[in-house]
mmCIF file of C-alpha atoms and ligand atoms in Angstrom:
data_model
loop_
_atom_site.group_PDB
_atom_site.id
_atom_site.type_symbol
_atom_site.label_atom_id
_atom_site.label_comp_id
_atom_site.label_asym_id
_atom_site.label_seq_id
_atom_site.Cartn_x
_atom_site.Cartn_y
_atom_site.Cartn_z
ATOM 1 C CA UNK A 1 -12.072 -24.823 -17.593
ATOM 2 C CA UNK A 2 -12.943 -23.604 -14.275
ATOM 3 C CA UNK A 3 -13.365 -26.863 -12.156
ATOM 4 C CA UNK A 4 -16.626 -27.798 -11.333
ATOM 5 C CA UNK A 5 -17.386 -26.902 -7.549
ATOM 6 C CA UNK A 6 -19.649 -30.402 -7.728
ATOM 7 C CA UNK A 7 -16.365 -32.315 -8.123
ATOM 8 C CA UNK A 8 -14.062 -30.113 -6.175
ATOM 9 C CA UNK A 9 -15.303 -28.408 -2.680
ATOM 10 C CA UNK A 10 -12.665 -26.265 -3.120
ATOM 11 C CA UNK A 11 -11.680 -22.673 -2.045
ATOM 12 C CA UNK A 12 -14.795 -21.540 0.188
ATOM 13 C CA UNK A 13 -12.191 -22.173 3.243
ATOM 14 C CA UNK A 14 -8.782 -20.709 1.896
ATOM 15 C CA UNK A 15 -9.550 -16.692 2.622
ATOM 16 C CA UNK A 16 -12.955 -14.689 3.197
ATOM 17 C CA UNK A 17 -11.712 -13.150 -0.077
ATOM 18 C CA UNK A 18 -12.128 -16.407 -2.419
ATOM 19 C CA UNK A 19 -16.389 -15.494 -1.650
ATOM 20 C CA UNK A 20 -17.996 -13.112 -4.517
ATOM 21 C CA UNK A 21 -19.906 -10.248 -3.497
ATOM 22 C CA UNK A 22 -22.802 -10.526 -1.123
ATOM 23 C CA UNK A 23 -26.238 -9.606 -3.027
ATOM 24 C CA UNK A 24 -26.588 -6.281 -0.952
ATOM 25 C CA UNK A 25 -23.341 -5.120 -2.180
ATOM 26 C CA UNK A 26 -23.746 -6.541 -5.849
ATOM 27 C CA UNK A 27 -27.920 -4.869 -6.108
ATOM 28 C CA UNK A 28 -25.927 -1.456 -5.010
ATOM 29 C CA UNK A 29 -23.101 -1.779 -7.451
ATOM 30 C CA UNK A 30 -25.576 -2.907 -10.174
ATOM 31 C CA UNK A 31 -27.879 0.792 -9.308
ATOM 32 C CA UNK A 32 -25.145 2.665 -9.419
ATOM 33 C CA UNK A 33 -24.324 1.618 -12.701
ATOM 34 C CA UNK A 34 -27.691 2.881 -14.166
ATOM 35 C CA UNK A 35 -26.577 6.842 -15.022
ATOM 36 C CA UNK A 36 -23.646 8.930 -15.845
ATOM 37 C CA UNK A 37 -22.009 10.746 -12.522
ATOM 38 C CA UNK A 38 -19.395 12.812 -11.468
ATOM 39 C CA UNK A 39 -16.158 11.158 -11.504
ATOM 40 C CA UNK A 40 -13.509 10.589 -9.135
ATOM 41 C CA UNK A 41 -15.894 10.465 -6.101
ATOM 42 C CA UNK A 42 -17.516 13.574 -6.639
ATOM 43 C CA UNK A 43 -21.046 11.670 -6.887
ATOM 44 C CA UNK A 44 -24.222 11.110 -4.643
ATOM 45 C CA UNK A 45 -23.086 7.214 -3.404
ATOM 46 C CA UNK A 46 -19.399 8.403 -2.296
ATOM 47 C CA UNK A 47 -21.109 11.189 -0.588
ATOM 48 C CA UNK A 48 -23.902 9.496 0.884
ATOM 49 C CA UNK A 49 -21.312 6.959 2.058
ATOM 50 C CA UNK A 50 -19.376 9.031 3.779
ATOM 51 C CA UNK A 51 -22.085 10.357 6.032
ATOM 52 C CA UNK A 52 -23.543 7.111 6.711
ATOM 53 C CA UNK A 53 -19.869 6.412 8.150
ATOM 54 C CA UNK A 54 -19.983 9.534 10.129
ATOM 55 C CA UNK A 55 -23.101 8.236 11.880
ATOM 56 C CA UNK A 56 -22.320 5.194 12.491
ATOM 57 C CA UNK A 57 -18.986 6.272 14.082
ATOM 58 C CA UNK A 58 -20.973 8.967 15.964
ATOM 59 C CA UNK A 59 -17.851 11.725 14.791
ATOM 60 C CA UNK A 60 -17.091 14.054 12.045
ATOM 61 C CA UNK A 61 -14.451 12.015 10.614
ATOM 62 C CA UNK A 62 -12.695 11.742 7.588
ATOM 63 C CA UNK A 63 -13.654 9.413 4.469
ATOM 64 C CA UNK A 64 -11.773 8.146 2.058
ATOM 65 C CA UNK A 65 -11.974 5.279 -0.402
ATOM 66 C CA UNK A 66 -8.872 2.950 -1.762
ATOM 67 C CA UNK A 67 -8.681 -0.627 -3.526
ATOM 68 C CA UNK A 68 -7.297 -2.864 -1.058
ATOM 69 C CA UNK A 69 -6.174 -3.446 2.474
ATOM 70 C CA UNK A 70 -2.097 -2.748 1.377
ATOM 71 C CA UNK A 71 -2.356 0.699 0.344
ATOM 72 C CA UNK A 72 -5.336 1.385 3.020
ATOM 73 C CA UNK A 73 -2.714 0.339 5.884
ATOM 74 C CA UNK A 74 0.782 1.685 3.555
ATOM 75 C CA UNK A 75 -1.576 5.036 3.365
ATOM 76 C CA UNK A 76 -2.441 5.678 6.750
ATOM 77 C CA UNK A 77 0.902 5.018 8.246
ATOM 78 C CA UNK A 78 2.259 7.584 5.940
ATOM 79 C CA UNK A 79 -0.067 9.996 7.090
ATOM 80 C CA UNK A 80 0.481 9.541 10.548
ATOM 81 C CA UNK A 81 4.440 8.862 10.665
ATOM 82 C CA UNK A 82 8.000 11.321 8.887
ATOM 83 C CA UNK A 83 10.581 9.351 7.493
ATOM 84 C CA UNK A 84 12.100 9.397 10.964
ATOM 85 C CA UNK A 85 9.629 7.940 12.811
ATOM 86 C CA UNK A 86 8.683 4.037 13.729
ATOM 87 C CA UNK A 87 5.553 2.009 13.130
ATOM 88 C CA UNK A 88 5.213 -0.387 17.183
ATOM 89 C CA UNK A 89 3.120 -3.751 15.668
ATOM 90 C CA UNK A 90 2.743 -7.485 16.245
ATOM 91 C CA UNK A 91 5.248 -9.450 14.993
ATOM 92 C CA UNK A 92 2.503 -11.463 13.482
ATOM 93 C CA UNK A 93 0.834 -8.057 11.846
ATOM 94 C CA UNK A 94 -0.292 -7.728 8.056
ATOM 95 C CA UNK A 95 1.833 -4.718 7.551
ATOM 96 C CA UNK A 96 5.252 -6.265 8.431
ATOM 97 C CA UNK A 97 4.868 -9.836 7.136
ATOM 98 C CA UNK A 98 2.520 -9.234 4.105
ATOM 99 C CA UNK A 99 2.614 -5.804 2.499
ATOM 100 C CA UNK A 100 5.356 -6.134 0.760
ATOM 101 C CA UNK A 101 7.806 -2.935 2.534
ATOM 102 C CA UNK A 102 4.421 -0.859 1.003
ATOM 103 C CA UNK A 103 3.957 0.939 4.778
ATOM 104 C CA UNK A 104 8.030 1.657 4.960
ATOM 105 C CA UNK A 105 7.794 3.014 1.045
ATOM 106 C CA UNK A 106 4.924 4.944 1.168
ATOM 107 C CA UNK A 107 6.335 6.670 4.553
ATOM 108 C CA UNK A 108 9.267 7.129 3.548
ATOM 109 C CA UNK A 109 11.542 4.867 5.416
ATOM 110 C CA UNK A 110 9.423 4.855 8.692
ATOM 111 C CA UNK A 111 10.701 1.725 10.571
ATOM 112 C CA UNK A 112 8.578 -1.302 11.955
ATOM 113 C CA UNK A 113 9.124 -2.029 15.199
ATOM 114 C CA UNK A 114 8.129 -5.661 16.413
ATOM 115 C CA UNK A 115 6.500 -6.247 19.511
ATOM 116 C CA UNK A 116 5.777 -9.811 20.757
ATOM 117 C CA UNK A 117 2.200 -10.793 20.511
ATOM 118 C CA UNK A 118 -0.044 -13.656 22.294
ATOM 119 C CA UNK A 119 -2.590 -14.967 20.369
ATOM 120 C CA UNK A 120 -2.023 -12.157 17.808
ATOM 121 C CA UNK A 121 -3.129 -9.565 20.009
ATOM 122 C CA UNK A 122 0.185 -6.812 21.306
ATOM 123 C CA UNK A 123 1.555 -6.758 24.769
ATOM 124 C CA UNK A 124 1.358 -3.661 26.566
ATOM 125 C CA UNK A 125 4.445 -4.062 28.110
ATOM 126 C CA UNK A 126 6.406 -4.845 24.870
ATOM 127 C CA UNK A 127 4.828 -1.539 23.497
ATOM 128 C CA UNK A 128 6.167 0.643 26.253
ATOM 129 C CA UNK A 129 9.561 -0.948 26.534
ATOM 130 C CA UNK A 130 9.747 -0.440 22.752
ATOM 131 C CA UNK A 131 8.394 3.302 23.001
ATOM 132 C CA UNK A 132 10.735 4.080 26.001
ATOM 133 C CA UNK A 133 13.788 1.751 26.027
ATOM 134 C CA UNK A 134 15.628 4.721 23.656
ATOM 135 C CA UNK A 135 14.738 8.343 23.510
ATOM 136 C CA UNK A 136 18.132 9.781 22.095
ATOM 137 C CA UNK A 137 18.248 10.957 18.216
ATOM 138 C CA UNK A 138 19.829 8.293 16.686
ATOM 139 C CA UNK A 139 16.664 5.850 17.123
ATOM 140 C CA UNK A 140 13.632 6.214 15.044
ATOM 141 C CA UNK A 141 11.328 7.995 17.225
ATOM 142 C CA UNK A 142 7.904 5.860 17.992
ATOM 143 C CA UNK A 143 4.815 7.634 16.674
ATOM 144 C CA UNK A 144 2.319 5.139 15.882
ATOM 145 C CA UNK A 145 0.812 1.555 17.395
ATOM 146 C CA UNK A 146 -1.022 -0.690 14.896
ATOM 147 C CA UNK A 147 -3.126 -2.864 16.035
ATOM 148 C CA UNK A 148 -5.204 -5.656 14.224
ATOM 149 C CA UNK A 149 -8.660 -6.459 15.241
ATOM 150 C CA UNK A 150 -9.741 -9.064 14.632
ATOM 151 C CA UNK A 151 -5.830 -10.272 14.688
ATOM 152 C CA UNK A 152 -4.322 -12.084 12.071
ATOM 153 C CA UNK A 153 -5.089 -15.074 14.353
ATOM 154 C CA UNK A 154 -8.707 -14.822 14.249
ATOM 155 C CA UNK A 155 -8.428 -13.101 17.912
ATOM 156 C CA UNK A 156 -9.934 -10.169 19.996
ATOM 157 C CA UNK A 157 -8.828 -7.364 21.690
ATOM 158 C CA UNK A 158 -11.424 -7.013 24.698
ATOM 159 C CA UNK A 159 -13.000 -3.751 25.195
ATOM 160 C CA UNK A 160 -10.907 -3.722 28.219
ATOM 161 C CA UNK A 161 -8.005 -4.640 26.369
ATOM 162 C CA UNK A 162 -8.964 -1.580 23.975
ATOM 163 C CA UNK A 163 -9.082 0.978 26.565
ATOM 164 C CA UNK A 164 -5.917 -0.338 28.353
ATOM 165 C CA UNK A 165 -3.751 0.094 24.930
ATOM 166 C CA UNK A 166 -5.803 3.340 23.860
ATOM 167 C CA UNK A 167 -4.832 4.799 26.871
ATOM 168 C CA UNK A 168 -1.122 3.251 27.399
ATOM 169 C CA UNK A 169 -0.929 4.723 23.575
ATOM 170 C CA UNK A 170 -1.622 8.479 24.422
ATOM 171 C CA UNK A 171 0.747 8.225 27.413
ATOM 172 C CA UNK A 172 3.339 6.938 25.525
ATOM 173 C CA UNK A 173 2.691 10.043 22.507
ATOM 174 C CA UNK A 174 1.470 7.743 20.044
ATOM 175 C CA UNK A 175 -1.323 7.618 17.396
ATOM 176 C CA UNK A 176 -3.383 4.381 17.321
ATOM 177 C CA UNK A 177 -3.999 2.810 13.898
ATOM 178 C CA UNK A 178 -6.845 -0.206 13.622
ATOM 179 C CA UNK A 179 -5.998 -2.493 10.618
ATOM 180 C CA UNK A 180 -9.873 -3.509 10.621
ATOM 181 C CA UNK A 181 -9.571 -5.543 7.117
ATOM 182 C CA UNK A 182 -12.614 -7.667 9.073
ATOM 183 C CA UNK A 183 -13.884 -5.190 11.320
ATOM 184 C CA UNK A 184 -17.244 -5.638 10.840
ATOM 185 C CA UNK A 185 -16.675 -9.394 12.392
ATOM 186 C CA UNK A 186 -14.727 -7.560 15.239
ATOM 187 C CA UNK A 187 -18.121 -5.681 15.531
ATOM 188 C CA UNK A 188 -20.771 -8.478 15.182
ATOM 189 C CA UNK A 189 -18.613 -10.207 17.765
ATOM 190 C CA UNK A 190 -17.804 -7.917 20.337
ATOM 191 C CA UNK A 191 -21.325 -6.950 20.995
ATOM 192 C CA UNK A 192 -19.977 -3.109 21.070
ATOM 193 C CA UNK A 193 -21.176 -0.448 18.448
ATOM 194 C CA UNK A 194 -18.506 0.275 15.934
ATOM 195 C CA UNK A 195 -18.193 4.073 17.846
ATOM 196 C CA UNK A 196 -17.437 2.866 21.295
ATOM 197 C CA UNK A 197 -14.827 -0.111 19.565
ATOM 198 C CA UNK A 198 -13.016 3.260 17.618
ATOM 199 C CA UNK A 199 -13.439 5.339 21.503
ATOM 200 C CA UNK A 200 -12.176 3.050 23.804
ATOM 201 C CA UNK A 201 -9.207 2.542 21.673
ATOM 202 C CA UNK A 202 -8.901 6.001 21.170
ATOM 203 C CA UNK A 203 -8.213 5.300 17.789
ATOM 204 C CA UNK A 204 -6.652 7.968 15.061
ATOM 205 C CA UNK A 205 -7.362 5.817 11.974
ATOM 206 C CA UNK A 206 -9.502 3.157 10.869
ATOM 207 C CA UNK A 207 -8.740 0.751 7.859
ATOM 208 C CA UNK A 208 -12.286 -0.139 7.728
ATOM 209 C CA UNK A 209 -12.385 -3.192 5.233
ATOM 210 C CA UNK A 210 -14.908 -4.374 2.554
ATOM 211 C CA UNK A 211 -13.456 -7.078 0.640
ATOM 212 C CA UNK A 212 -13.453 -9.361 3.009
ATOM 213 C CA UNK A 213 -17.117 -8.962 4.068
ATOM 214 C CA UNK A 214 -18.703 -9.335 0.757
ATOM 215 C CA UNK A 215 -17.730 -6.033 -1.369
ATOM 216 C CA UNK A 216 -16.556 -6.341 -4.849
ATOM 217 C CA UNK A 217 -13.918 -4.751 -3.689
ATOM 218 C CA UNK A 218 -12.429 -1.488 -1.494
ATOM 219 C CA UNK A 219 -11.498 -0.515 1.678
ATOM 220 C CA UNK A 220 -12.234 2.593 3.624
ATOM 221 C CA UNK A 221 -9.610 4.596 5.284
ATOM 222 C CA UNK A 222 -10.985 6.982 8.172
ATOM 223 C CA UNK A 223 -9.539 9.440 10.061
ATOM 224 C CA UNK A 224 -11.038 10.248 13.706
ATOM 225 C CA UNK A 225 -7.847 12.573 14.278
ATOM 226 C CA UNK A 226 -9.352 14.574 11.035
ATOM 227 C CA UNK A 227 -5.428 16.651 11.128
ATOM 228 C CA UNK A 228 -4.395 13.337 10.369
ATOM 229 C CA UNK A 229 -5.927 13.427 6.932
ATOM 230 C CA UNK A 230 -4.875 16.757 5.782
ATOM 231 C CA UNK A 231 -3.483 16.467 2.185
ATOM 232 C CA UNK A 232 -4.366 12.190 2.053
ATOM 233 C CA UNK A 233 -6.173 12.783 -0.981
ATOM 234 C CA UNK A 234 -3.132 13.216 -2.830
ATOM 235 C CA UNK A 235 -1.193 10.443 -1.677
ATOM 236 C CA UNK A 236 -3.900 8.318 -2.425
ATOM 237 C CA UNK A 237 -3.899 9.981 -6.116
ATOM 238 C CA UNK A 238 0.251 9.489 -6.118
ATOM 239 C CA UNK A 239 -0.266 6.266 -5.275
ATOM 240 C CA UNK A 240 -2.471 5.093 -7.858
ATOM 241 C CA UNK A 241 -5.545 4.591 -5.475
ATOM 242 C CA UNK A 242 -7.725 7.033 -6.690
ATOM 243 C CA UNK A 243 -10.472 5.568 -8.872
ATOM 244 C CA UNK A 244 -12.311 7.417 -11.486
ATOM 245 C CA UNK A 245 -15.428 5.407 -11.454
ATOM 246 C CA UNK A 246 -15.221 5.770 -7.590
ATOM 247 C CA UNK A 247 -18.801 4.986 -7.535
ATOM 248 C CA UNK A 248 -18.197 1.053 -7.826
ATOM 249 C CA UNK A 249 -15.939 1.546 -4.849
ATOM 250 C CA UNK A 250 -18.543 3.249 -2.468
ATOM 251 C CA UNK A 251 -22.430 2.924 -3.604
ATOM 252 C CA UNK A 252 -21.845 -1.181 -2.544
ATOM 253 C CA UNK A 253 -21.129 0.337 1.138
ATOM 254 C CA UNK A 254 -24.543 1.488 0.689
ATOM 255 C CA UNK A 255 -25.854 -1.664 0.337
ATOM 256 C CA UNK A 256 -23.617 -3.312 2.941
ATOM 257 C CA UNK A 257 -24.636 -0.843 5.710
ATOM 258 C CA UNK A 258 -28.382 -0.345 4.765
ATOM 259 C CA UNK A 259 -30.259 -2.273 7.492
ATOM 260 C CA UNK A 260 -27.026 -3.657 8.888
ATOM 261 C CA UNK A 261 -26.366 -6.156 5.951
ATOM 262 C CA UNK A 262 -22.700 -6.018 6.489
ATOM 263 C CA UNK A 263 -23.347 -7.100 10.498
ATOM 264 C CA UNK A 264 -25.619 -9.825 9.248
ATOM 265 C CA UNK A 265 -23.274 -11.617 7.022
ATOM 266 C CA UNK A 266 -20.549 -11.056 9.785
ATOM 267 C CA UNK A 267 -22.574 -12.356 12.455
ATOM 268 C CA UNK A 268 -22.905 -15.363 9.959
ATOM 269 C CA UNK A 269 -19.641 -15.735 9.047
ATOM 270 C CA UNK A 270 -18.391 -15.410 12.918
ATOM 271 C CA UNK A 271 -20.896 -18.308 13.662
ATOM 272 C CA UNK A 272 -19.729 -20.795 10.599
ATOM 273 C CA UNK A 273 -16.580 -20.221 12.490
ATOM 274 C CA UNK A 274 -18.005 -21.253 15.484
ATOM 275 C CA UNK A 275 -19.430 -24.308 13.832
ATOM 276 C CA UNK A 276 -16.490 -25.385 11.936
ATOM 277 C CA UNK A 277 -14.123 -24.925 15.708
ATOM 278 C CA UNK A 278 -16.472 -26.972 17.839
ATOM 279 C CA UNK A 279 -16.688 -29.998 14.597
ATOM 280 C CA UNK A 280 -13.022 -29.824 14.816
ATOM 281 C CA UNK A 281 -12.582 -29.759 18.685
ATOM 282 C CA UNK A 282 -14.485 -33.140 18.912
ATOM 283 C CA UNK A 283 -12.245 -34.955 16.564
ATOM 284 C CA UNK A 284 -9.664 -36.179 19.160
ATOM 285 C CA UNK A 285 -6.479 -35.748 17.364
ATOM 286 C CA UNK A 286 -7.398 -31.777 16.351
ATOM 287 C CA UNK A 287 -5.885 -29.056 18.331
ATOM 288 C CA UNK A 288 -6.933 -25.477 18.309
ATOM 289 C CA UNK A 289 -4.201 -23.829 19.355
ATOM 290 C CA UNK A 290 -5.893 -20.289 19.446
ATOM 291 C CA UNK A 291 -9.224 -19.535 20.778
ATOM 292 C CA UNK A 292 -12.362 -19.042 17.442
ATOM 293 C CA UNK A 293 -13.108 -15.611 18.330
ATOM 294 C CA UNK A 294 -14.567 -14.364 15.043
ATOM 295 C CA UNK A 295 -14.527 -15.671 11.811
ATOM 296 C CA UNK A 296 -11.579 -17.608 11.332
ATOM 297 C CA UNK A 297 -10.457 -21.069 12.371
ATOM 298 C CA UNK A 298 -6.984 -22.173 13.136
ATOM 299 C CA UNK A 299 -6.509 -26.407 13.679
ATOM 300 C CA UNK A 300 -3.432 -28.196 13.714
ATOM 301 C CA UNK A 301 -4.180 -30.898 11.963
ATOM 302 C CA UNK A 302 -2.459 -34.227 11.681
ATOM 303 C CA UNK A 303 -0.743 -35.109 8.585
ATOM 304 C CA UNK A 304 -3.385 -37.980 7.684
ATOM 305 C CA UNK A 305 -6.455 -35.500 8.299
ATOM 306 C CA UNK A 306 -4.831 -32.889 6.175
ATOM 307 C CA UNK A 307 -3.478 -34.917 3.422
ATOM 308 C CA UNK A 308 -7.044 -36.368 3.266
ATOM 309 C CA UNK A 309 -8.207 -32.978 2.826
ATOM 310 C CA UNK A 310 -5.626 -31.825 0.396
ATOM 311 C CA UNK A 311 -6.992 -35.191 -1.642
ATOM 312 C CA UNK A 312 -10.665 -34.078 -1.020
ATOM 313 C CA UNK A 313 -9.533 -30.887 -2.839
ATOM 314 C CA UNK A 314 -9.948 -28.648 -0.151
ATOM 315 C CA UNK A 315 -7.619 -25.601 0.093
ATOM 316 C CA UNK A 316 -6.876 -23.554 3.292
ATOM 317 C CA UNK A 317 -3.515 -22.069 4.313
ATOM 318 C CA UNK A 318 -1.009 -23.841 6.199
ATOM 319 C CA UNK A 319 1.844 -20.273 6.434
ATOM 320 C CA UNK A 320 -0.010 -18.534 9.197
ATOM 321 C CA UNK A 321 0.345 -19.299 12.880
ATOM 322 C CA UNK A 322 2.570 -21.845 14.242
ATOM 323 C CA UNK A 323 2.162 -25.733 12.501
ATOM 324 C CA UNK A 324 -1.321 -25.286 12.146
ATOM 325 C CA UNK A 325 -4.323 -24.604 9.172
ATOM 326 C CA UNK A 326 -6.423 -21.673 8.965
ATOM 327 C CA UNK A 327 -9.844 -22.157 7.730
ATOM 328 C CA UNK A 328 -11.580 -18.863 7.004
ATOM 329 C CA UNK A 329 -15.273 -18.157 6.844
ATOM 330 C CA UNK A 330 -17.396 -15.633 4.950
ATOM 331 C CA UNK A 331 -20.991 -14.340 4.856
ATOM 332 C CA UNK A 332 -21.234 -17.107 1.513
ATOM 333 C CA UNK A 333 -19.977 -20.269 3.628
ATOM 334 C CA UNK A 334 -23.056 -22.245 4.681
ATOM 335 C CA UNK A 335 -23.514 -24.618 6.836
ATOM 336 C CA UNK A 336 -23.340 -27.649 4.386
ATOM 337 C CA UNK A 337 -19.828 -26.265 3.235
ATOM 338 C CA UNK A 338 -18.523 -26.451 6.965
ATOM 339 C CA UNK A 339 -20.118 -30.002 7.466
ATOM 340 C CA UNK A 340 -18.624 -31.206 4.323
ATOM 341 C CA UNK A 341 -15.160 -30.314 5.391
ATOM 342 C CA UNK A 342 -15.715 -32.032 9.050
ATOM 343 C CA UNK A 343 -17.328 -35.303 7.399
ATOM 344 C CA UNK A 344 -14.045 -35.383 5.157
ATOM 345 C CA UNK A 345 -11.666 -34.424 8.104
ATOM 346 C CA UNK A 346 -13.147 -37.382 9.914
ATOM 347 C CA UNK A 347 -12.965 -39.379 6.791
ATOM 348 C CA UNK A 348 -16.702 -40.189 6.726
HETATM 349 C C1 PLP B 401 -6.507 -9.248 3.866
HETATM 350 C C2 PLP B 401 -5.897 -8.363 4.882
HETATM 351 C C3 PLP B 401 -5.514 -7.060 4.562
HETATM 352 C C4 PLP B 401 -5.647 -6.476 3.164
HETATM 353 O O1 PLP B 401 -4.959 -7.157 2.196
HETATM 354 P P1 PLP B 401 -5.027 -6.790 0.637
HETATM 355 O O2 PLP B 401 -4.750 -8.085 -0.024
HETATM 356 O O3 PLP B 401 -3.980 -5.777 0.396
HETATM 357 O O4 PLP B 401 -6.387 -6.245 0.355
HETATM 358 C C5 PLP B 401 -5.023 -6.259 5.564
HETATM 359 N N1 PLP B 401 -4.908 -6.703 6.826
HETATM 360 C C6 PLP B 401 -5.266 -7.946 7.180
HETATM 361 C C7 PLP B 401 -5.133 -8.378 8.600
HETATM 362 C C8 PLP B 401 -5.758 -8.826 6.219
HETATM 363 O O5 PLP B 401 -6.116 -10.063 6.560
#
């Protein structure tokens, strides 16, 4: 038996992907379901789609649709990098410490290079040293910068901080990749339109995610450099991410982006955050050691707070960042979920 959310407040905190779908999402998913189309995203919604992401990144790019963040991220790098090239990223990046060697495989033995990170976000300086420090043949050569936004750490790049790495990129000869799996709170909080985020970074490819904002399921993988994505379609068929009802994977964008639903429910999510940091800021023995910047929440906690938690039944990871808990919020959390999990932290 499932257990009963009554009893056990459960999972709400633990990733924005423990949330179901968002009704916008779900309504499309359920209309697409009505009639027999073309398969393997050669019907109206994957089209449609696609052109609705063309306007709202103001640019002929190209679309394409894939199940999860992994093979969005493994994907792009291999479309960007040879075997022989190198992959610069955070040392605290999705693609080196939780994609399993998928961006290395799918390349083709294209090597991550670590640069140090504060707060999550990359330091120019480490980029450049890492792009110029070697330039002789025996050293994988640097083509690509990955950048997370919002970072693992719930942090964000400025737009100053955009246009500084955009253009330090470029200089250097690299391609910029965005691993956007929660872009759209990137968006909602940055106060930017998604085409000025993707110009000032000068970015070549966007993993534009939908999980994690109330999809099903699906990510988008978009390609402002559109050479880039010459040929993608078939490693995205080699790879097994090719879906033959590829209507459930794009007609619940259409709900999402129709009258900025998915902006909505980030906004939302970005201000449970908000909520949840400044309930755990006034409990004296709760640090934040990084700043709430979109939607999630990192607290060191102390040992009685979290085993009281733990007892409480409430789940959040403890393996990301240094020592301390990261509570994530969705477009489902409410505020009655994030004052439940305060009144318990102060053991009311
Ligand atoms: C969740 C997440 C992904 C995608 O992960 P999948 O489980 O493969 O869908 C990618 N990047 C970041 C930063 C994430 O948090």
């Amino acid at each position: 038996m499932p257990p009963d959310p009554a009893v056990m407040p459960g999972y709400q905190f633990a990733s924005d992907n423990t949330a179901g779908a968002c009704p916008e999402a779900l309504a499309a998913f359920v209309e697409a379901n009505a009639a027999a189309v073309p398969s393997y995203g050669n019907d109206r919604y994957t089209a449609e789609v696609s052109d609705r992401l063309r306007e709202l990144f103001e640019t002929p790019c190209e679309v394409f649709f894939v199940f999860n963040g992994t093979a969005a991220n493994s994907l792009a790098v291999s479309a960007c990098c040879r075997p022989y090239h190198s992959v610069i990223c955070s040392d605290m990046a999705h693609l080196e410490t939780d994609e399993c060697g998928g961006p290395e495989f799918f390349s083709g033995g294209s090597k991550i290079l670590l640069a140090a990170s504060h707060q999550g976000k990359l330091d120019p300086a480490a980029i450049e040293e890492l792009a110029t420090h070697r330039s002789d043949i025996h050293y994988p050569k640097p083509r690509l910068v990955s950048l997370t936004l919002p970072t693992e750490l719930g942090t964000l790049y400025t737009l100053e901080e955009l246009d500084e790495l955009g253009r330090l990129a470029k200089r250097l000869g690299l391609r910029v990749h965005v691993d956007g799996a929660r872009f759209a709170n990137a968006v909602a909080a940055l106060g930017a339109t998604p085409a000025e985020i993707v110009r000032r970074g000068q970015v070549d490819v966007l993993c534009l995610g939908g999980t994690k904002i109330g999809l099903p399921v699906g990510e988008a993988v978009i390609f402002f450099d559109c050479d880039l994505a010459g040929e993608f379609a078939y490693r995205c068929k080699q790879a097994g991410q090719l879906a033959s009802k590829m209507r459930f994977l794009t007609a619940p964008w259409l709900g999402m982006l129709s009258s900025d639903a998915w902006l909505r429910h980030a906004a939302h999510a970005n201000a449970m955050a908000g909520r949840l940091a400044a309930g755990f800021a006034a409990i004296p023995e709760v640090e934040l050691p990084y700043p709430t910047q979109a939607n999630a929440v990192f607290a060191a906690l102390p040992r009685a707070i979290h085993q009281r938690l733990q007892a409480r039944g409430w789940h959040y990871y403890t393996f990301i960042g240094q020592g301390a808990a990261r509570f994530m919020c969705s477009w489902a959390t409410t505020e009655t979920d994030v004052d439940a999990l305060l009144g318990d932290a102060r053991g009311e």
